[in-house]
Coordinates of C-alpha atoms in Angstrom, one line a residue:
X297 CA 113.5 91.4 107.6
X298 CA 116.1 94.3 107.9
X299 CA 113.5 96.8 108.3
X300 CA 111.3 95.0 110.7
X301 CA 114.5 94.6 112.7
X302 CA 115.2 98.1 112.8
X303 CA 111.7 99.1 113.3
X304 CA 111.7 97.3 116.4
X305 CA 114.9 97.7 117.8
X306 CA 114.2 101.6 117.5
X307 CA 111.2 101.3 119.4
X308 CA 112.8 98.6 121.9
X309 CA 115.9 101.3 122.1
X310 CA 113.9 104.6 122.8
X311 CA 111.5 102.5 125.2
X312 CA 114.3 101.9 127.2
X313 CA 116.4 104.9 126.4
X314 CA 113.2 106.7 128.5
X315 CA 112.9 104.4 131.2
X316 CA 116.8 104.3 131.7
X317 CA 116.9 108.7 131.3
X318 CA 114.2 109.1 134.0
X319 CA 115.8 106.6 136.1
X320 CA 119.1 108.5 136.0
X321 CA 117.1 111.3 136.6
X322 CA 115.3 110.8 139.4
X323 CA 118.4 109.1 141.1
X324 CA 120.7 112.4 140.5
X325 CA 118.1 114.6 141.6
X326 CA 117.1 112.6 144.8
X327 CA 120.7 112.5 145.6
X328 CA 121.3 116.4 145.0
X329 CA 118.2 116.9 147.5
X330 CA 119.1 115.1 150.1
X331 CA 122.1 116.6 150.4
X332 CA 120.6 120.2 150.1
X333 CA 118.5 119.2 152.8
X334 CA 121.4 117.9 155.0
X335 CA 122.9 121.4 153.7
X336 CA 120.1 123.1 154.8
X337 CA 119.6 121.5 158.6
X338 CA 123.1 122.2 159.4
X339 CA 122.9 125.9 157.8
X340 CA 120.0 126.5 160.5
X341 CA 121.7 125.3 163.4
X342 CA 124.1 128.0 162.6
X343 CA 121.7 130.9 161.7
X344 CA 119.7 130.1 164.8
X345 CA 122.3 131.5 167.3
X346 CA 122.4 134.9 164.7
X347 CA 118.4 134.6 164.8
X348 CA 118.0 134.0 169.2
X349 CA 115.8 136.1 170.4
X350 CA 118.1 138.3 173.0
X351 CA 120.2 139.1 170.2
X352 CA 117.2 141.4 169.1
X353 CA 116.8 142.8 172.1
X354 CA 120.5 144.2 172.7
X355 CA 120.0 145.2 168.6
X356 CA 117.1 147.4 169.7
X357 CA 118.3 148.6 172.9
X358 CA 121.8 149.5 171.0
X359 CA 121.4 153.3 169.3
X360 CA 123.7 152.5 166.9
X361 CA 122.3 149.6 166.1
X362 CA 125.2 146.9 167.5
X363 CA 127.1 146.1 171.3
X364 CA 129.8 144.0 171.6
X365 CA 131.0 143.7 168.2
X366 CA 127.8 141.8 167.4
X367 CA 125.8 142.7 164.3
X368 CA 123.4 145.5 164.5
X369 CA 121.1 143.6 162.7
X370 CA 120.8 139.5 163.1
X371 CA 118.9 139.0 159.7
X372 CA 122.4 140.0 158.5
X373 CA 124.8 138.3 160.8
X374 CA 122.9 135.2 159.8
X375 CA 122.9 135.8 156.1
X376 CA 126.6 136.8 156.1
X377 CA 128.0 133.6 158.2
X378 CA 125.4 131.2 155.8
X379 CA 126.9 133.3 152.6
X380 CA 130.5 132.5 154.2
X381 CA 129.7 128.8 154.8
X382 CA 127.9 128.4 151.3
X383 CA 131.2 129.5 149.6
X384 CA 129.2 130.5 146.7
X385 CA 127.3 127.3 145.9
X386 CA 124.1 128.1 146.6
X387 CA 122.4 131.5 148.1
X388 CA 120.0 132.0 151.3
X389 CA 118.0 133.8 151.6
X390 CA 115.6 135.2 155.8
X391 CA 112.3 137.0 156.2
X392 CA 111.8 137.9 159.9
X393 CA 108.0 137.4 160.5
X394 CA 107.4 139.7 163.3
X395 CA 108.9 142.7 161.6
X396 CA 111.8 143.2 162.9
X397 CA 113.6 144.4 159.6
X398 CA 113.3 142.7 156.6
X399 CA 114.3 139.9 154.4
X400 CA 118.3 139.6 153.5
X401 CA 119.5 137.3 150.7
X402 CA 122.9 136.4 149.7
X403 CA 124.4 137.7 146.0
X404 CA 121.8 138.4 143.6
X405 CA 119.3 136.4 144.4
X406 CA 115.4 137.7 143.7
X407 CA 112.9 137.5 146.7
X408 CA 110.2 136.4 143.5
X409 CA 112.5 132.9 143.2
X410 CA 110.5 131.4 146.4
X411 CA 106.6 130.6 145.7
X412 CA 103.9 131.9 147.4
X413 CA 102.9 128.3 148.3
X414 CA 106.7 127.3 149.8
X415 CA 106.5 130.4 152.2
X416 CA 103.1 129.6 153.4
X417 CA 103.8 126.3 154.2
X418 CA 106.6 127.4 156.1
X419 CA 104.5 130.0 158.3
X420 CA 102.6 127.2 158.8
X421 CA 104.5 124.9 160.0
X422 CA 106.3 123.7 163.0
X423 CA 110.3 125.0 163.7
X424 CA 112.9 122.0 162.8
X425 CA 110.0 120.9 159.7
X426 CA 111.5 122.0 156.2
X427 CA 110.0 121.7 152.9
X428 CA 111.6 121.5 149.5
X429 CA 110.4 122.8 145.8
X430 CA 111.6 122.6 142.3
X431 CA 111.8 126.0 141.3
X432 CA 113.0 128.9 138.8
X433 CA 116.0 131.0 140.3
X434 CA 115.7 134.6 139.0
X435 CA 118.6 137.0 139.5
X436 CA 119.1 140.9 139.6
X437 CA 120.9 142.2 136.8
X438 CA 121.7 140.0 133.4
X439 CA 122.2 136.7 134.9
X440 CA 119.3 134.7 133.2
X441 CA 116.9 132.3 135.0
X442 CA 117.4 128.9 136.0
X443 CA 116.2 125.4 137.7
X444 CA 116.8 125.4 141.2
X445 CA 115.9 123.2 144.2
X446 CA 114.4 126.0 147.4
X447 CA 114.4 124.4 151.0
X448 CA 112.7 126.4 153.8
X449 CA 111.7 125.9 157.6
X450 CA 111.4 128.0 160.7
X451 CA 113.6 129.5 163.0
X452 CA 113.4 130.7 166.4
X453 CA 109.8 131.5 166.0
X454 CA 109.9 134.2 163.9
X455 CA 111.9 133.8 160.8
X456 CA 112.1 131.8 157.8
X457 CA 114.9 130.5 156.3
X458 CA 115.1 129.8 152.3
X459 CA 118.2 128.0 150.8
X460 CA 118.1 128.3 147.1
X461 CA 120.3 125.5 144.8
X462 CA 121.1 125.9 141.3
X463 CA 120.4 122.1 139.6
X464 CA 123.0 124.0 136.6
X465 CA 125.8 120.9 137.1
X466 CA 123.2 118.2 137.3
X467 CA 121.2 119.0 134.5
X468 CA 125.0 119.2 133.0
X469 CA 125.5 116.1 134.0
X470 CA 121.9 114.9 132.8
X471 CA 122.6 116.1 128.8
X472 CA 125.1 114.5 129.0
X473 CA 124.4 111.3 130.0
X474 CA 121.1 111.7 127.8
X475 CA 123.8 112.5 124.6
X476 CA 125.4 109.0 125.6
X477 CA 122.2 107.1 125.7
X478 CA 121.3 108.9 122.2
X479 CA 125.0 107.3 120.8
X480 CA 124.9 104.3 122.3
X481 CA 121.1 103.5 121.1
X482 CA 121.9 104.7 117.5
X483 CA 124.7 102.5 117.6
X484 CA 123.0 99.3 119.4
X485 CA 120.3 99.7 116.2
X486 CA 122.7 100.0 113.5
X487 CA 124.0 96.9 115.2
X488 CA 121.3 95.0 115.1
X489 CA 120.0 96.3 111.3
X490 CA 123.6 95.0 109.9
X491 CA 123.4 91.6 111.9
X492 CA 120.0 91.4 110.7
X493 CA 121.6 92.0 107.2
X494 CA 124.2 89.5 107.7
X495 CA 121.4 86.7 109.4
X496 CA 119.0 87.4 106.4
X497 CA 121.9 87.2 103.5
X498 CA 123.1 83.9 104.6
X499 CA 119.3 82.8 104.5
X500 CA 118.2 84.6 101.4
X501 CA 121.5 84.1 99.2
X502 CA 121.0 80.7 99.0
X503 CA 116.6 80.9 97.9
X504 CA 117.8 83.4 95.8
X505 CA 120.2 81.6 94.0
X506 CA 117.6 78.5 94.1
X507 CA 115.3 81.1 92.1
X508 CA 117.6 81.9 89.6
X509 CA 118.3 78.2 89.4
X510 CA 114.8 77.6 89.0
X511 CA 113.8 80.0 86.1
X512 CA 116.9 78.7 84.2
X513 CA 115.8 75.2 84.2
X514 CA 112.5 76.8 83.4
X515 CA 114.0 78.5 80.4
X516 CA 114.4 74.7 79.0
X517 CA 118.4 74.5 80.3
X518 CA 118.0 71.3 82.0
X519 CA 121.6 70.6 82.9
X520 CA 121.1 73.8 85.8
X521 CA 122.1 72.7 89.1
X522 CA 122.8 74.2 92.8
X523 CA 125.7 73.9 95.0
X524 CA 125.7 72.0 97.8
X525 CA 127.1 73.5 101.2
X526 CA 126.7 72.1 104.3
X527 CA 124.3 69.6 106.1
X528 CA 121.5 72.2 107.0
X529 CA 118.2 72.5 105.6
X530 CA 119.2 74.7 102.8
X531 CA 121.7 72.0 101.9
X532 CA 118.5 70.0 102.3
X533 CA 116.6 72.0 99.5
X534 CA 119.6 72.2 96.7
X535 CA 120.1 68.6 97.0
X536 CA 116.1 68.3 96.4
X537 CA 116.1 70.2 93.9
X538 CA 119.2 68.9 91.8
X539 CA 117.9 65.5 92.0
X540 CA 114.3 66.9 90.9
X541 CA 116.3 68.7 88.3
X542 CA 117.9 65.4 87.3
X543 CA 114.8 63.5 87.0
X544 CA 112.8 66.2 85.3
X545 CA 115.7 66.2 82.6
X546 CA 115.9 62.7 82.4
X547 CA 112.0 62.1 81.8
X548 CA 111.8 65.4 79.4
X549 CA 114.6 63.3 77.6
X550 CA 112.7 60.1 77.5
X551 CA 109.6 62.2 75.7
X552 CA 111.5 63.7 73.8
X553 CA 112.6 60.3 72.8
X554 CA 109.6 58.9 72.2
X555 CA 107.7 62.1 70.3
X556 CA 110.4 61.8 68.1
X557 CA 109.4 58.1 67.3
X558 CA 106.1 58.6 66.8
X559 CA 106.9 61.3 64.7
X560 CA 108.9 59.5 62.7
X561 CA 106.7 56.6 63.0
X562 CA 104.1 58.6 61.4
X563 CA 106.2 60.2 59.1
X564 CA 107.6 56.5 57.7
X565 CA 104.5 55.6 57.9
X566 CA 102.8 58.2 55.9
X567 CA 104.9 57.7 53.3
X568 CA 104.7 54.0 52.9
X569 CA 101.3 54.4 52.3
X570 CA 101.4 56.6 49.0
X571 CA 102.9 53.6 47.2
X572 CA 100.0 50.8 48.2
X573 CA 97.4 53.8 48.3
X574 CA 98.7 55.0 44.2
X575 CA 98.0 51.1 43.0
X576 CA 94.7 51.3 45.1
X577 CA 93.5 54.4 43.7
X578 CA 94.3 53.7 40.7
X579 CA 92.4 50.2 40.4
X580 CA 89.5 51.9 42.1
X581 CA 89.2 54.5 39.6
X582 CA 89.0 51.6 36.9
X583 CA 86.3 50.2 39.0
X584 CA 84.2 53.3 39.4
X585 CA 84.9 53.9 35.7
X586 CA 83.3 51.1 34.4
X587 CA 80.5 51.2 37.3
X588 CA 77.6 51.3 35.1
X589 CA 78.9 47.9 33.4
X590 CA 78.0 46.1 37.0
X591 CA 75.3 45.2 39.2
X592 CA 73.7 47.6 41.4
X593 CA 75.4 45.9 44.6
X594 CA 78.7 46.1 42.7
X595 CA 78.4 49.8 41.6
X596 CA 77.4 50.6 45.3
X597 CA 80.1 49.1 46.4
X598 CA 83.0 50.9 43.4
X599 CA 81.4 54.2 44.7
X600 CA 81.8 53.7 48.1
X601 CA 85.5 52.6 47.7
X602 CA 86.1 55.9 45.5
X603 CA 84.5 57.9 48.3
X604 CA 86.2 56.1 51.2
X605 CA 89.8 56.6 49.3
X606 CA 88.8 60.1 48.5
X607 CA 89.0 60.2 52.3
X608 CA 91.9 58.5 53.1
X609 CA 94.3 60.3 50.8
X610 CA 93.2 63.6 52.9
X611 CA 93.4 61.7 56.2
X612 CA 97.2 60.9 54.6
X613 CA 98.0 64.2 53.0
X614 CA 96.8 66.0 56.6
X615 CA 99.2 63.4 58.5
X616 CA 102.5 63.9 56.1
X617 CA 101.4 67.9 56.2
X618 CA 101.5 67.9 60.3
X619 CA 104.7 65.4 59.9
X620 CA 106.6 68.1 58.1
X621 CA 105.7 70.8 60.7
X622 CA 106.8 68.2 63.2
X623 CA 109.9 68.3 61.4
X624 CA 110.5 71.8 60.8
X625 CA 110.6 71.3 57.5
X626 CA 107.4 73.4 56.6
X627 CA 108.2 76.5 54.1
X628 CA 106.3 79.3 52.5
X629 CA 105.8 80.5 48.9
X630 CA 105.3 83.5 49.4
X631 CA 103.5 85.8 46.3
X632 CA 101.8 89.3 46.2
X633 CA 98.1 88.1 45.9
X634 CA 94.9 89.7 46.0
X635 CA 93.3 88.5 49.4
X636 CA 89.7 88.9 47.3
X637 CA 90.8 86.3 44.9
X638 CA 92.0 83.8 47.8
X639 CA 88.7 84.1 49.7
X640 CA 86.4 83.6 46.3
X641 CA 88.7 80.5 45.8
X642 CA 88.1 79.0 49.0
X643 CA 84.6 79.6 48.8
X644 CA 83.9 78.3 45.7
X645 CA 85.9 75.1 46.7
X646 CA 83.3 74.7 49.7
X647 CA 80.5 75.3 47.7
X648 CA 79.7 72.1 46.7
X649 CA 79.9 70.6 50.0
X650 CA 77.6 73.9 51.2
X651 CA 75.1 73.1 49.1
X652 CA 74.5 69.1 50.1
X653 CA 74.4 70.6 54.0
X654 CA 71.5 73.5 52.6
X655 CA 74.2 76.0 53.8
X656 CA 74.2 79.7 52.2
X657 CA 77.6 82.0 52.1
X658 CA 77.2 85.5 52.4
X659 CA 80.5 87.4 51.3
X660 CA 81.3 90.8 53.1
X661 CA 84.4 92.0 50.9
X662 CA 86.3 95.1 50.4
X663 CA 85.2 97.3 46.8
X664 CA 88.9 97.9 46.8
X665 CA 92.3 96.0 46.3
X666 CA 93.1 93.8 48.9
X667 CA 96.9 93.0 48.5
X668 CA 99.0 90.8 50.6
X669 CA 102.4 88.6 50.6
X670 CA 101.4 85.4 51.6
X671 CA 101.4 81.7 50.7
X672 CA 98.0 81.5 48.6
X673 CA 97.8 77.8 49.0
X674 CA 98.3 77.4 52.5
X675 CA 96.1 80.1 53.3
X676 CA 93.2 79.0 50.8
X677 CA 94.1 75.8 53.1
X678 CA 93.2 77.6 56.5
X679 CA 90.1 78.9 55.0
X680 CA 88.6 75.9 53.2
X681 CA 89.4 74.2 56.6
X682 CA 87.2 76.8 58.4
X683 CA 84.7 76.9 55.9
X684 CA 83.9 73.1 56.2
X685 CA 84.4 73.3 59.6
X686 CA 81.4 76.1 59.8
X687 CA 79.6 74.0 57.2
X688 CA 79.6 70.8 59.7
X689 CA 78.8 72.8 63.1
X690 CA 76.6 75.4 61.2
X691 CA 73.2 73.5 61.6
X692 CA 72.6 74.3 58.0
X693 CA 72.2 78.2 58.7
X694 CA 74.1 81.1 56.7
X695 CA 77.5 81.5 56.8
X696 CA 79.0 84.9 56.9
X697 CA 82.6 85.5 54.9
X698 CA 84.5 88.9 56.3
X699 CA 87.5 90.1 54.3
X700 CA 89.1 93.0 56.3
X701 CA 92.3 95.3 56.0
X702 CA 94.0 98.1 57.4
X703 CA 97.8 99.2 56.5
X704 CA 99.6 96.5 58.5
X705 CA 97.0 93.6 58.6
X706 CA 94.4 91.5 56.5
X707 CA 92.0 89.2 58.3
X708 CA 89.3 87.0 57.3
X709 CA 86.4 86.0 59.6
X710 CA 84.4 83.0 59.1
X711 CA 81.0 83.1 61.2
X712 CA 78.5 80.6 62.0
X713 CA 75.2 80.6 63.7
X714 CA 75.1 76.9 64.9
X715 CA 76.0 75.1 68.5
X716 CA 79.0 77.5 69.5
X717 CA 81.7 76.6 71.4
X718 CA 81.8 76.2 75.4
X719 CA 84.1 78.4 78.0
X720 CA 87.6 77.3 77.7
X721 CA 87.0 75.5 73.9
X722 CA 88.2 78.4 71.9
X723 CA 91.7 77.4 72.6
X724 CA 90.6 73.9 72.7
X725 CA 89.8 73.7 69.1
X726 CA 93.3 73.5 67.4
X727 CA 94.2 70.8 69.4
X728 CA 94.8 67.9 67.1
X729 CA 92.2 65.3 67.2
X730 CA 89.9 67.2 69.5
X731 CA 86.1 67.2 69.6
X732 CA 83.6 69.5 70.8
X733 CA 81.1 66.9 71.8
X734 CA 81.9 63.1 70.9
X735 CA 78.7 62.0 70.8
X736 CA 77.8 64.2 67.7
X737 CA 78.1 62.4 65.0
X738 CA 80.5 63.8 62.0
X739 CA 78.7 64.6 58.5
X740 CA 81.7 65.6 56.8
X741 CA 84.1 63.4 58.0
X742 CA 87.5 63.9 58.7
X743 CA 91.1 63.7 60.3
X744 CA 90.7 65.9 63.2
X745 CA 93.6 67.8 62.6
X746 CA 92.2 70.5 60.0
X747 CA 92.2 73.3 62.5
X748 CA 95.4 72.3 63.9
X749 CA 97.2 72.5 60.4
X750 CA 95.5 75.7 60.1
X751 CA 97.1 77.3 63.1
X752 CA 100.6 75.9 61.9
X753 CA 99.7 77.3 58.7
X754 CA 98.8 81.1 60.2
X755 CA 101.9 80.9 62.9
X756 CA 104.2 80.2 59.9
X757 CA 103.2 83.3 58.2
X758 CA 103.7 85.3 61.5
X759 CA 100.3 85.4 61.6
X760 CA 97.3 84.6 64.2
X761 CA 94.2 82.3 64.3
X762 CA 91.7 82.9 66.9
X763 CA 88.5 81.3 67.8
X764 CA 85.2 82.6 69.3
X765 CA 82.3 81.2 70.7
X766 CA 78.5 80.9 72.8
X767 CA 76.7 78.5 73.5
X768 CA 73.7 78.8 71.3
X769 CA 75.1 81.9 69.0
X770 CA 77.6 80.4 66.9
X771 CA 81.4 80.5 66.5
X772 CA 83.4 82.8 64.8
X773 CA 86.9 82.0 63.6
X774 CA 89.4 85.0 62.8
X775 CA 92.7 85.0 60.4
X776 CA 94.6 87.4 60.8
X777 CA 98.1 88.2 58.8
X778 CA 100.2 90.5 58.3
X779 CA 100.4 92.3 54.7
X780 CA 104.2 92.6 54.5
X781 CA 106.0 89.1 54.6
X782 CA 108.1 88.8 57.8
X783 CA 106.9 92.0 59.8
X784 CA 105.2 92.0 63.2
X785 CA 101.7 91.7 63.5
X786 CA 100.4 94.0 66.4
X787 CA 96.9 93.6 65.5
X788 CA 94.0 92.9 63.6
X789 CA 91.3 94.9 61.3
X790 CA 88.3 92.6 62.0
X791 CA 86.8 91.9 65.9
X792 CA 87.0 88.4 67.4
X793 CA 83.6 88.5 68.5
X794 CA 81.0 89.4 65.8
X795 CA 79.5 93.4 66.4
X796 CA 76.1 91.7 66.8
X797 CA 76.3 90.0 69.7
X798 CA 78.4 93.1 71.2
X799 CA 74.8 95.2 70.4
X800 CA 72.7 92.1 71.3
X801 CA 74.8 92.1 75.1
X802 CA 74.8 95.5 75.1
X803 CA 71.3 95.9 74.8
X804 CA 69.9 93.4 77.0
X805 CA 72.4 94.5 79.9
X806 CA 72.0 98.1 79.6
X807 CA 69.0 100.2 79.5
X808 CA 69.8 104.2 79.1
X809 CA 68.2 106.7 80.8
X810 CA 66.0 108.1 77.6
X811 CA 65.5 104.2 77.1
X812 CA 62.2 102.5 78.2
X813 CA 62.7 98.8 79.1
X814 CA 60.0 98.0 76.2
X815 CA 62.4 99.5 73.2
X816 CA 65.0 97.8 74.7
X817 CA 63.2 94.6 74.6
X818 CA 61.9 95.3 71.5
X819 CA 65.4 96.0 70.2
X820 CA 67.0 92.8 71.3
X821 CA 64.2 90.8 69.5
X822 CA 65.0 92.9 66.4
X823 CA 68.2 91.6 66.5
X824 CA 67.5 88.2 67.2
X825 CA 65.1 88.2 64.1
X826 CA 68.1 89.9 62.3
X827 CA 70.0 86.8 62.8
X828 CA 67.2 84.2 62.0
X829 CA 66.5 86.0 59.0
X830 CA 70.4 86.6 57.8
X831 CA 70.3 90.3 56.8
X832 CA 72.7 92.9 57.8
X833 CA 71.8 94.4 61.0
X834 CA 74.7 97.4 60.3

């Protein structure tokens, strides 16, 4: 606002500044002419009684050139009395035309001073007729040049008459009133700049401090409010905002409220359960015991109860595990472990399941040591959680197991070639209770909060868990940790999206200039057999 202010109050000041200089201008110097020109009339009325015509007569007839105490020479007589009446102010300057000695000026004055064009005009023209010039005075001697102002007209006939002004005091005059505009414009836009401050501090103070207001109470501290000055619309806007403040605080309150109930609620609950669920399990393992004693319908119905209870002691350990992180009251045990051992463990816990869903592992692990500090039962956790997740969306193809370190990180990377995950899912997915598509039936089973435990899990550890996935190529889940407890992971040793489908895009989407389009195609069904068939395409 300041600087549009003075942008344009610089250009509104110099536009004027110009028009009001040229104004003053042209006033003073049509002033200073008209009064040369009065100057110059009245100078001729004199000169002409110098300049008659029987005064050269009686200044040729006279031998020694005067009679009567007149001038031998009228060209001088007139010159002399103009030079007396000019006191100095200007000089004059007469040519006699019909030869009758030559031109006279007054001080110092150069004949080259009047133009060609001015003394032209004046043979020209008719006696009592002047015309004026701007022109450049020249002197003899070291007097430099200057701007001058040359009237001429005829006299008697025969002579010309030039009176030369100097315009020395009004362009004087002129700088100076051109230094005053110059201050006074300067000072009018510094003016108007610091009222434009002062205007736009009294409006931008207050959004400013509404700003600040703002990203406080964004920061979580709800009790931030403005002050309220005035009745105008900024008044307006704090007390809009304090009383949206207010009511944000009071609903954030009210959920606060009530996520703490539920999470208690589910937490009681949870735990309620163990003690009715313990005298359940423990007459349903009698049951499925002594199965083979009863009926078929009867030892159906004992191994359904054992399976269904199987399930609902996870659904009720997942719920008191998500409780506790509710809580804050999750912790780590954290060992030196070998990240090998961890993955073979997880793996071989999934196997069974694997192998009723006709799903193959394939392992990709380091020759070497793999060493870590982590929690090796919450991390077997994460990955049995992604293995049975890749087991229920895999559609029965491999699944391909990556353990990868550098110094600072491990990472594990669990990939599946099913139904893939849709833009915008990959952070979708460790919601709790989501589903990809709820009209696909579940063949595992489940509490929907696997993945979400898992990402608890991975964030307590300082750790990350990322998802990846395409429509038709699979998912691809990534662990990543860091291999000293409590340091900052900055990133990871494996990709997020597998190095296949980088080639496979890569290939279809760019053909090189020593590349035919038939390798390329060629190559990108290589790669898609690669998949179908499950061998490393390194």
């Amino acid at each position: 606002m300041v600087t549009s202010t003075l942008v344009i109050s610089m250009a509104v000041v110099a536009v004027l500044g110009v028009f009001l200089m040229q104004s003053i201008a042209t006033s003073v110097l049509k002033s200073r002419e008209l009064a040369a020109v009065e100057e110059s009339r009245a100078n001729i009325a004199t000169a002409s009684g110098y300049l008659a015509p029987q005064s050269a007569e009686v200044a040729d007839a006279s031998p020694e050139g005067g009679s009567g105490g007149q001038a031998a020479n009228p060209v001088d007589a007139a010159v002399s009395a103009l030079t007396e009446r000019s006191g100095g102010r200007y000089d004059v300057v007469v040519f006699n035309e019909g030869g009758i000695g030559d031109g006279r000026a007054s001080g110092k004055i150069d004949y080259t001073s009047i133009p060609a064009r001015l003394r032209l005009k004046v043979q020209g023209s008719e006696e009592g007729v002047l015309f004026t010039q701007s022109v450049t005075l020249r002197y003899l001697g070291t007097k430099s040049p200057e701007s001058g102002l040359a009237i001429g007209g005829r006299v008697n006939g025969t002579y010309e008459i030039y009176h030369l002004f100097p315009l020395d005091a009004e362009e004087t005059t002129l700088l100076a009133v051109q230094r005053v505009l110059i201050g006074v414009g300067v000072a009018l836009v510094l003016l108007l700049a610091a009222i434009a401050y002062l205007v736009t501090r009294q409006v931008v103070t207050p959004v400013r401090l509404a700003r600040q207001a703002a990203e406080r109470l964004a920061a979580g501290r709800l009790e931030e409010r403005l002050k309220v000055r005035g009745e105008d619309d900024l008044a307006r806007l704090a007390t809009s905002f304090n009383e949206m403040a207010s009511n944000l605080a009071v609903k954030i309150h009210q959920l606060e409220e009530l996520s703490q109930v539920q999470r208690q609620f589910v937490s009681d609950v949870s735990h309620e359960l163990r003690t009715p669920l313990t005298t359940v399990r423990m007459a349903a393992d009698l049951l499925y015991e002594s199965r083979e004693d009863f009926d078929p319908a009867a030892a159906r119905s004992a191994e359904l109860m054992q399976n269904q209870l199987e399930r609902f002691e996870s659904m009720l350990a997942d719920l008191l595990e998500i409780s506790r992180y509710d809580a804050g009251a999750a912790t780590l045990d954290v060992e030196s472990v070998d990240m090998r051992d961890v993955v073979l463990r997880a793996v071989g816990d999934s196997e069974a399941l694997a192998e009723r869903q006709a799903t193959r592992f394939e392992l990709r692990l380091p020759s070497e040591h793999c060493m870590a500090e982590v929690d090796s039962r919450r991390v077997e956790r994460i990955l049995r959680n992604l293995l049975f997740n890749a087991i229920e969306h895999g559609e029965g193809r491999d699944i391909v197991v990556t353990l990868g370190a550098d110094r600072d990180a491990v990472a594990v990377a669990v990939r599946d070639h099913g139904v893939g995950l849709k833009p915008g899912e990959e952070n979708l997915v460790f919601d709790r209770f989501w589903r990809g598509d709820p009209s696909r039936a579940r063949t595992i089973g489940g509490t929907g909060l696997g993945l979400a435990i898992s990402r608890e899990d991975a964030m307590l550890h300082g750790g990350w868990l990322q998802a990846w996935g395409s429509p038709g190529e699979g998912t691809q889940f990534r662990l990543s940790l860091p291999r000293l407890a409590g340091s900052d992971l900055r990133g990871s040793p494996l990709p997020l999206v597998p190095p296949e489908v980088e080639i496979r895009r890569a290939w279809r989407g760019h053909v090189t200039p020593v590349m035919s389009p038939a390798v390329a195609e060629v190559g990108a069904r290589s790669l898609e057999n690669a998949d179908a068939g499950g061998f490393d395409v390194d």
